[in-house]
Coordinates of C-alpha atoms in Angstrom, one line a residue:
M8 CA 135.2 175.6 167.7
A9 CA 137.5 173.5 169.9
M10 CA 135.4 170.4 169.2
N11 CA 135.7 171.0 165.5
V12 CA 139.5 171.4 165.7
L13 CA 139.8 168.2 167.7
A14 CA 137.6 166.4 165.2
V15 CA 139.7 167.6 162.2
H16 CA 142.9 166.6 164.1
R17 CA 141.5 163.2 164.9
D18 CA 140.4 162.6 161.2
T19 CA 143.8 163.8 160.0
V20 CA 145.7 161.4 162.4
G21 CA 143.4 158.6 161.4
T22 CA 144.0 159.2 157.7
E23 CA 147.7 159.3 158.2
Q24 CA 147.7 156.1 160.2
A25 CA 145.5 154.4 157.5
A26 CA 147.9 155.6 154.8
G27 CA 150.9 154.3 156.9
N28 CA 149.3 151.0 157.5
S29 CA 148.4 150.7 153.8
L30 CA 152.0 151.5 152.7
A31 CA 153.4 148.9 155.3
A32 CA 150.9 146.3 153.9
A33 CA 152.0 147.1 150.4
Y34 CA 155.7 146.6 151.2
S35 CA 154.9 143.4 153.1
V36 CA 153.2 142.1 150.0
G37 CA 156.3 143.0 147.9
V38 CA 158.7 141.4 150.4
L39 CA 156.6 138.2 150.6
C40 CA 156.5 138.1 146.8
W41 CA 160.3 137.9 146.6
L42 CA 160.6 135.5 149.5
L43 CA 158.3 133.1 147.7
S44 CA 160.2 133.5 144.4
A45 CA 163.6 132.6 146.0
G46 CA 164.9 129.8 143.7
V47 CA 166.0 127.3 146.3
A48 CA 163.2 124.9 145.5
A49 CA 164.2 124.9 141.8
K50 CA 167.8 124.0 142.8
W51 CA 166.5 121.3 145.1
V52 CA 164.5 119.6 142.4
S53 CA 167.1 120.1 139.6
T54 CA 168.7 116.7 140.2
E55 CA 165.3 115.0 139.5
M56 CA 163.5 117.1 137.0
P57 CA 164.9 118.5 133.8
P58 CA 165.0 122.3 133.6
W59 CA 162.6 122.7 130.7
A60 CA 160.1 120.3 132.2
L61 CA 160.2 122.4 135.4
C62 CA 159.8 125.6 133.4
F63 CA 156.8 124.2 131.4
W64 CA 154.9 122.9 134.3
R65 CA 155.6 126.1 136.4
V66 CA 154.1 128.5 133.8
L67 CA 151.3 126.1 132.9
I68 CA 150.1 125.6 136.5
A69 CA 150.4 129.4 137.2
F70 CA 148.4 130.1 134.0
A71 CA 145.7 127.7 135.0
I72 CA 145.4 129.1 138.6
L73 CA 145.4 132.7 137.5
M74 CA 143.0 132.4 134.5
P75 CA 139.7 132.2 136.6
I76 CA 140.8 135.3 138.5
V77 CA 140.8 137.5 135.4
R78 CA 137.6 136.0 133.8
R79 CA 135.9 139.4 133.6
H80 CA 138.7 140.6 131.3
F81 CA 138.3 137.7 128.8
G82 CA 136.8 140.0 126.1
D83 CA 139.8 142.4 126.3
M84 CA 142.2 139.5 126.4
V85 CA 140.8 137.9 123.2
A86 CA 140.8 141.2 121.4
L87 CA 144.5 141.8 122.3
M88 CA 145.4 138.2 121.2
W89 CA 143.8 138.8 117.8
A90 CA 145.4 142.3 117.4
R91 CA 149.0 141.6 118.6
P92 CA 149.6 137.8 118.8
L93 CA 153.3 137.9 117.7
E94 CA 154.2 140.6 120.3
L95 CA 152.6 138.6 123.1
L96 CA 154.3 135.4 122.0
L97 CA 157.7 137.1 121.7
I98 CA 157.5 139.0 125.0
G99 CA 155.9 136.3 127.1
G100 CA 158.2 133.7 125.5
V101 CA 161.4 135.6 126.2
G102 CA 160.6 136.8 129.7
L103 CA 158.6 133.9 131.3
A104 CA 159.8 130.9 129.4
I105 CA 163.3 131.3 127.8
C106 CA 164.5 133.3 130.9
Q107 CA 163.3 130.8 133.4
G108 CA 164.5 127.8 131.4
M109 CA 168.0 129.3 131.2
I110 CA 168.1 129.9 134.9
F111 CA 166.9 126.4 135.6
V112 CA 169.5 125.0 133.2
G113 CA 172.1 127.1 135.1
L114 CA 171.0 125.8 138.5
E115 CA 172.0 122.3 137.4
H116 CA 175.6 123.4 137.5
A117 CA 175.7 126.5 139.7
D118 CA 174.7 127.0 143.4
A119 CA 171.6 128.9 144.3
T120 CA 173.6 131.6 146.2
T121 CA 175.6 132.6 143.1
A122 CA 172.4 132.5 141.1
G123 CA 170.7 134.9 143.5
I124 CA 173.6 137.4 143.3
I125 CA 173.7 137.3 139.5
I126 CA 169.9 137.9 139.3
A127 CA 170.5 141.1 141.2
L128 CA 172.0 142.4 137.9
I129 CA 168.6 142.5 136.2
P130 CA 167.8 146.2 137.0
I131 CA 171.2 147.2 135.7
I132 CA 170.9 145.3 132.5
T133 CA 167.4 146.7 132.1
M134 CA 168.7 150.2 132.4
I135 CA 171.3 149.6 129.8
L136 CA 168.8 148.0 127.3
A137 CA 166.4 150.8 128.0
R138 CA 169.1 153.3 127.0
L139 CA 169.8 151.4 123.8
M140 CA 166.3 150.5 122.8
L141 CA 164.1 153.3 124.3
A142 CA 166.6 156.1 124.4
E143 CA 166.0 156.6 128.1
P144 CA 168.5 158.8 129.9
M145 CA 171.7 157.3 131.4
G146 CA 174.1 159.6 133.2
R147 CA 177.8 159.3 134.0
W148 CA 177.2 157.7 137.4
Q149 CA 174.9 155.1 135.9
V150 CA 177.7 154.1 133.5
I151 CA 180.2 153.9 136.3
G152 CA 177.7 151.9 138.4
S153 CA 177.0 149.5 135.5
I154 CA 180.8 148.9 135.1
L155 CA 181.2 148.2 138.8
A156 CA 178.3 145.8 138.8
F157 CA 179.7 144.0 135.7
L158 CA 183.0 143.6 137.5
G159 CA 181.2 142.2 140.5
I160 CA 179.7 139.5 138.2
V161 CA 183.1 138.7 136.7
V162 CA 184.5 138.3 140.2
I163 CA 181.8 135.8 141.0
I164 CA 182.1 133.8 137.7
I165 CA 185.9 133.5 138.0
K166 CA 185.5 132.8 141.8
G167 CA 187.9 135.6 142.6
S168 CA 190.7 133.9 140.7
P169 CA 192.2 136.0 137.8
A170 CA 193.9 132.8 136.6
A171 CA 190.5 131.3 135.9
L172 CA 189.9 134.2 133.6
M173 CA 193.1 133.7 131.7
R174 CA 192.3 130.0 131.3
L175 CA 188.6 130.8 130.4
D176 CA 187.7 128.3 133.1
F177 CA 184.1 129.3 133.8
N178 CA 181.2 127.5 135.3
P179 CA 178.7 127.1 132.4
G180 CA 175.8 127.2 134.8
E181 CA 176.7 130.7 135.9
L182 CA 176.8 131.8 132.2
W183 CA 173.4 130.4 131.7
I184 CA 172.1 132.4 134.6
V185 CA 173.6 135.6 133.3
A186 CA 171.9 134.8 129.9
G187 CA 168.6 134.3 131.8
A188 CA 169.0 137.6 133.6
F189 CA 169.6 139.3 130.2
C190 CA 166.4 137.7 128.8
F191 CA 164.3 139.0 131.8
S192 CA 165.7 142.5 131.3
L193 CA 164.9 142.3 127.6
Y194 CA 161.4 141.2 128.5
T195 CA 161.0 144.2 130.8
V196 CA 162.1 146.7 128.1
L197 CA 160.0 145.1 125.4
L198 CA 157.0 145.1 127.7
R199 CA 157.6 148.8 128.4
R200 CA 157.9 149.6 124.7
A201 CA 154.8 147.6 123.8
K202 CA 152.5 149.6 126.1
F203 CA 149.7 147.1 126.2
D204 CA 146.5 148.9 127.4
M205 CA 145.1 146.2 129.6
N206 CA 144.6 145.1 133.2
R207 CA 148.0 144.2 134.6
L208 CA 147.1 140.7 135.9
A209 CA 145.1 139.9 132.7
L210 CA 148.1 140.8 130.6
L211 CA 150.3 138.6 132.8
V212 CA 148.0 135.6 132.2
L213 CA 148.2 136.2 128.4
L214 CA 152.0 136.3 128.7
L215 CA 152.0 133.1 130.8
G216 CA 150.0 131.5 128.0
A217 CA 152.6 132.6 125.5
A218 CA 155.3 131.2 127.8
V219 CA 153.5 127.8 127.9
L220 CA 153.6 127.7 124.1
T221 CA 157.2 128.7 124.0
A222 CA 158.4 126.2 126.6
L223 CA 156.4 123.3 125.1
P224 CA 158.8 122.4 122.2
F225 CA 161.8 122.5 124.6
Y226 CA 159.9 120.3 127.1
L227 CA 158.9 117.8 124.4
F228 CA 162.5 117.6 123.1
E229 CA 163.7 117.1 126.7
L230 CA 161.1 114.5 127.3
F231 CA 162.3 112.3 124.5
S232 CA 166.0 112.8 125.2
D233 CA 166.3 113.0 129.0
E234 CA 166.2 109.9 131.2
R235 CA 164.7 111.8 134.2
S236 CA 160.9 111.5 133.8
T237 CA 159.6 110.7 137.3
L238 CA 159.7 112.5 140.7
N239 CA 159.8 111.1 144.2
S240 CA 157.6 112.7 146.9
S241 CA 160.2 115.4 147.8
G242 CA 160.5 116.3 144.1
L243 CA 156.8 116.6 143.7
I244 CA 156.6 118.9 146.8
A245 CA 159.4 121.1 145.3
L246 CA 157.6 121.3 141.9
A247 CA 154.3 122.2 143.7
Y248 CA 156.1 125.0 145.5
V249 CA 157.8 126.3 142.4
A250 CA 154.5 126.3 140.5
I251 CA 152.0 127.5 143.1
P252 CA 153.6 129.7 145.9
G253 CA 156.7 130.4 143.8
G254 CA 154.7 130.8 140.6
A255 CA 151.1 131.8 140.6
V256 CA 151.0 133.4 144.0
M257 CA 154.3 135.2 143.5
Y258 CA 153.1 136.6 140.2
Y259 CA 149.8 137.7 141.8
L260 CA 151.5 139.4 144.7
F261 CA 154.0 141.2 142.4
N262 CA 151.1 142.7 140.5
R263 CA 149.5 143.8 143.7
S264 CA 152.8 145.4 145.0
I265 CA 153.2 147.3 141.7
E266 CA 149.6 148.6 141.9
A267 CA 150.2 149.8 145.5
L268 CA 153.8 151.0 145.3
G269 CA 154.4 151.8 141.7
A270 CA 156.8 149.9 139.4
A271 CA 160.0 151.7 140.6
R272 CA 159.6 151.0 144.3
A273 CA 158.2 147.5 143.8
G274 CA 161.2 146.7 141.5
V275 CA 163.8 147.8 144.0
L276 CA 162.5 145.1 146.4
L277 CA 164.0 142.6 143.9
Y278 CA 167.3 143.1 145.7
I279 CA 165.8 141.5 148.8
Q280 CA 165.5 138.2 146.9
T281 CA 169.3 137.9 146.8
I282 CA 169.4 137.9 150.6
F283 CA 166.5 135.4 150.9
I284 CA 168.2 133.0 148.5
A285 CA 171.5 133.1 150.4
V286 CA 169.8 132.5 153.7
L287 CA 167.5 129.7 152.4
A288 CA 170.3 128.1 150.4
Y289 CA 172.4 127.9 153.7
L290 CA 169.5 126.6 155.8
I291 CA 168.0 124.1 153.2
L292 CA 170.8 123.2 150.8
G293 CA 173.8 123.6 153.1
E294 CA 175.5 126.1 150.7
Q295 CA 178.3 128.2 152.2
L296 CA 179.1 131.8 151.3
Q297 CA 182.6 132.2 149.9
R298 CA 184.9 135.2 149.9
Y299 CA 184.3 135.8 146.2
H300 CA 180.5 136.0 146.9
F301 CA 181.1 138.9 149.3
E302 CA 183.6 140.6 146.9
G303 CA 181.3 140.4 143.9
A304 CA 178.2 141.4 145.9
A305 CA 180.1 144.4 147.3
L306 CA 180.8 145.6 143.7
I307 CA 177.3 145.0 142.6
I308 CA 175.8 146.9 145.6
A309 CA 178.2 149.8 145.0
G310 CA 177.1 149.9 141.4
L311 CA 173.4 149.8 142.4
L312 CA 173.8 152.6 144.9
L313 CA 175.4 154.8 142.3
I314 CA 172.6 154.1 139.9
I315 CA 169.8 154.5 142.4
L316 CA 171.1 157.5 144.4
L317 CA 172.8 159.5 141.6
K318 CA 170.1 159.7 138.9
P319 CA 170.8 161.5 135.6
K320 CA 169.7 165.1 135.6
I321 CA 168.8 165.2 131.9
K322 CA 165.1 165.6 132.4
A323 CA 165.5 168.3 135.0
E324 CA 167.8 170.3 132.7
A325 CA 165.4 169.9 129.8
A326 CA 162.5 171.1 131.9
T327 CA 164.2 174.3 133.0
A328 CA 165.5 175.1 129.5

């Protein structure tokens, strides 16, 4: 009997340790994903490569790398393309082409640190759009948190100077990045509403294909109107990073983290990206954190905490009614 008890205890401990190791590995994958996605390389190459060219080549290379991985799903992918082509084109175009192109345009004028803080707004914008488009619950604290986060972005855009607001003296790059964050939030909500019944990575490849088609006309227009058409060796290295580790590998790891952690917990790790961008921008680009960065970030973090920790009780009340 004692031997049996010890065996059961040993098996239980082993199972718990395996589960803990598995969870730690899943979080490590998620953290690595957002480290790779930090947009410092895009800022680095922005002086040499036009934004839509960078966007086009990033999604095209990511599409080409990931396509062979999902070959066993080709039948389902073709069927979905025939059944819902416009939805795929709209969702993939908005979220993986228009969004990225706007952010890359913004990085020509704004610093990477500011871009990283603004991108932290995505979960808040997503929540608001989900309320408007999907009728998802949004409580009082979520409204207050959204207002605080919005004020944080205003502080960053006006660089802590109310006089800049009165003069409407804004950095256009920061407004482009806000628009890009809105597009990614819209992509998230549209994808949630579409409810495509398909392997997650295979669906991502289809959406990347839609992004390639969407970015192509912008790229061609830029090609004929922009004088920057060649890259030096450092620019090619930055493009390779944005397209492969920061593109294909990042997308793949994000899908793995969602499968292991669930969409909610994996999405929360997005906030880590802001920290990575600030640190890498300081080390690689020599950017300095300003007082208004801290002030705006404090308001955004306060808003996020209200939204995450004080969730609406609508569902719970409905269940007990």
